Every structure is written in C-alpha cells, then in structure tokens.
Coordinates of C-alpha atoms in Angstrom, one line a residue:
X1 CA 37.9 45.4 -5.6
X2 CA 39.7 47.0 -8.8
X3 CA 42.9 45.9 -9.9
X4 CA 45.9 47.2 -12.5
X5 CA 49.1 45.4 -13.6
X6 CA 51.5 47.4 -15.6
X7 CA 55.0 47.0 -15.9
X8 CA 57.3 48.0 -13.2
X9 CA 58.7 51.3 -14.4
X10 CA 58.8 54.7 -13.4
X11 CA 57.2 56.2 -16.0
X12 CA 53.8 54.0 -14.6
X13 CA 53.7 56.0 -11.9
X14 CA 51.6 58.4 -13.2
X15 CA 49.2 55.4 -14.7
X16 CA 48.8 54.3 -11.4
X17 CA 48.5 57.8 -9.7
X18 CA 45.6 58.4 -12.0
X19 CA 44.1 54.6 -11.5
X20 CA 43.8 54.6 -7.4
X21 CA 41.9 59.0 -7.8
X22 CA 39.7 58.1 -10.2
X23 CA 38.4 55.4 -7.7
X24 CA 39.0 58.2 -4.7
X25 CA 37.4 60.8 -6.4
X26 CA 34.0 58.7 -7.0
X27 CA 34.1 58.0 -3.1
X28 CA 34.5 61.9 -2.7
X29 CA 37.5 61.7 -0.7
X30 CA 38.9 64.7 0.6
X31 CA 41.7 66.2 -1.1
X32 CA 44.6 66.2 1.9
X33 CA 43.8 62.6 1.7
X34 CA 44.1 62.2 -2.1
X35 CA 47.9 63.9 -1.7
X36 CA 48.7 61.6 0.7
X37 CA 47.7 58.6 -0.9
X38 CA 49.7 59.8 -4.3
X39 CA 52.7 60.4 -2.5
X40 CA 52.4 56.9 -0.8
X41 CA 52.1 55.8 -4.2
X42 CA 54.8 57.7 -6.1
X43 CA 57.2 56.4 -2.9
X44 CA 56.2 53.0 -3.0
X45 CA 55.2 52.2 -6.6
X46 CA 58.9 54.0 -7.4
X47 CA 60.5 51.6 -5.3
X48 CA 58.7 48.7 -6.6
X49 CA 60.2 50.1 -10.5
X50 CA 63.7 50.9 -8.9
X51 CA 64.4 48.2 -7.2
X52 CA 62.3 45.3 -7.3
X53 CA 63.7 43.8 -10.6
X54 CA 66.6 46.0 -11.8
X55 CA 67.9 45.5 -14.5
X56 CA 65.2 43.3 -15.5
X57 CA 61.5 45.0 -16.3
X58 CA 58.7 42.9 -14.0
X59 CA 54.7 43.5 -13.8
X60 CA 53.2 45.3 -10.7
X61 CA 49.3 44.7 -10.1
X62 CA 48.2 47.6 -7.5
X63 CA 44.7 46.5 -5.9
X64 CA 42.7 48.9 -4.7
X65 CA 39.5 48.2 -2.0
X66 CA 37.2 50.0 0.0
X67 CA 36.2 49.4 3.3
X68 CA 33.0 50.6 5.2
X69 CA 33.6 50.4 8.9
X70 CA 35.4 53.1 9.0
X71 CA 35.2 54.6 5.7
X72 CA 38.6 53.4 4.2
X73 CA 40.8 52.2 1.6
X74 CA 42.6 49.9 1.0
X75 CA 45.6 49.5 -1.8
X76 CA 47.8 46.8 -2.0
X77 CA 51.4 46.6 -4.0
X78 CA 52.3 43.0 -5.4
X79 CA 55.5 42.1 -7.1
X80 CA 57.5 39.1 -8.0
X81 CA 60.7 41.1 -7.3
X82 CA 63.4 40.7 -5.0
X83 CA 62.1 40.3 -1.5
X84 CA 62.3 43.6 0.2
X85 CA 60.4 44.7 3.4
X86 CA 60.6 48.8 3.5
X87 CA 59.2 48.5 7.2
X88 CA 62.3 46.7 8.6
X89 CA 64.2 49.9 7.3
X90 CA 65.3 52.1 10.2
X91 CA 63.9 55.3 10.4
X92 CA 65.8 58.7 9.2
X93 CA 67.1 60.8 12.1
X94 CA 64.4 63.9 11.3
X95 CA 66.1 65.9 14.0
X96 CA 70.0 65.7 11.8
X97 CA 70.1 68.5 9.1
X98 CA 69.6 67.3 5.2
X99 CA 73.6 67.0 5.2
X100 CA 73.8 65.6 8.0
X101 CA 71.5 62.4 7.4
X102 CA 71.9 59.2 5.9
X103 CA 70.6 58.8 2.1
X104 CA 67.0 57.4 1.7
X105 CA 64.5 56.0 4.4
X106 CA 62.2 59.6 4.5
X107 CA 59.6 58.2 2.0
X108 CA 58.6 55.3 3.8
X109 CA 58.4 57.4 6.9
X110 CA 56.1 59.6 5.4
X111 CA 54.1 56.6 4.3
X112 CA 53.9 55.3 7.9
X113 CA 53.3 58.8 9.4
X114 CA 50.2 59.4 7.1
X115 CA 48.4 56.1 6.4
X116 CA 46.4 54.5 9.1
X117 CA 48.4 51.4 8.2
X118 CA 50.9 49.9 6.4
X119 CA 51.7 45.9 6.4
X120 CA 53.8 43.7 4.1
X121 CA 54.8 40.0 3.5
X122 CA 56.8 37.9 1.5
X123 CA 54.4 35.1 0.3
X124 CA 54.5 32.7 -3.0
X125 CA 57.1 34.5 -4.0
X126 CA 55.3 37.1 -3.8
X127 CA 56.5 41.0 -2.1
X128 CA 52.7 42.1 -1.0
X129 CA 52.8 45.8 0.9
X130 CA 48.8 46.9 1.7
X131 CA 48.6 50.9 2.7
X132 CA 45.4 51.4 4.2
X133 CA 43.9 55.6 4.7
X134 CA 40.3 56.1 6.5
X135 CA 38.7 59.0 4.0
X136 CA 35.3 59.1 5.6

C-alpha cells in the first residue's frame, strides 16, 4: 500500500492525478482504465477540496492498493471534513436535456458507472470513500 496526504485543495488534484498513474503505469494498466480512474479522482478528490472543509483548508491522505484476485485497485479517499456520503445522492435524470436537469449529481454517476465499486463510511470522524477498478 502507498499513501499521499496533501492539503485539501483543488489545485492538488493534479498531485494526486499524477501519484495514483505513476503506481498504474508500473502495473501496466490499460489506458481506458487510467482515464477512468483520473476522472474518478478529479470528481472525488474535487469534492473532497470543495466541500469537505470550506472555508477552512484540511489534509486529504489518498491510499492507493493493489489487489491480485482479480487484478485490481484499490484507492481510498480519507478526510476529517464534514460528513458527506456522495452515494446517498440521487441519481441525475440522464434522459432530461442539460437545461432541463438539476445541478450536480453526474460525477458521482460516472464514478459508480465505471468502477467495479465504490463504498464509503463515516468512522472516527473520519469520511473514508474506497473506489475499487479491476485493470487485469
């Protein structure tokens, strides 16, 4: 297991992004994969820095674990932030036009449509959300 705590901002995004391929790219995972997983991470890592402890700056730590029955991975978002589940969100009406639908909700569907899966809990005051991908 590898681990990275940064602060909570947007601009870490990008530090994470490049944290979670360098470990992908030594387990030769496919690119479709790789885009997947860094657009889970710019969704969920962003809403950790929105949201999580606005206006206040907080620390993130993004674990990141592989698994060998199926090949997999496994990364896991920590924060001391507000409690927020993204799961208990409902889902966006796909089938309304861009007008027509309600603000928010799409990126965590995406994340839900393209991991393999996606858990969270609220423990030791902790917000702990684990994406897992099979890449092999």
């Amino acid at each position: 297991m590898k681990e990275l705590t940064v602060d909570a901002v947007i601009e870490n995004i990008e530090v994470v992004t490049d944290f979670v391929t360098s470990e992908l790219e030594r387990l030769d995972c496919p690119i479709k994969a790789q885009t997947q997983i860094a657009i889970a991470i710019d969704e969920l890592f962003g809403n950790i820095a929105r949201y999580a402890y606005t206006p206040d700056v907080g620390k993130a730590t993004v674990r990141f674990e592989v698994v060998e029955e199926p090949l997999s991975v496994i990364i896991t978002f920590i924060d001391n932030g507000r409690p927020f589940n993204p799961l208990k969100q409902a889902e966006p009406d796909t089938k309304l036009s861009v007008t027509e639908r309600q603000e928010g909700g799409l990126g965590i569907f995406l994340v839900k449509k393209t991991m393999n899966m996606v858990t969270y809990e609220y423990k030791d005051n902790q917000n702990i959300l684990r994406i897992q991908k099979n890449i092999g």
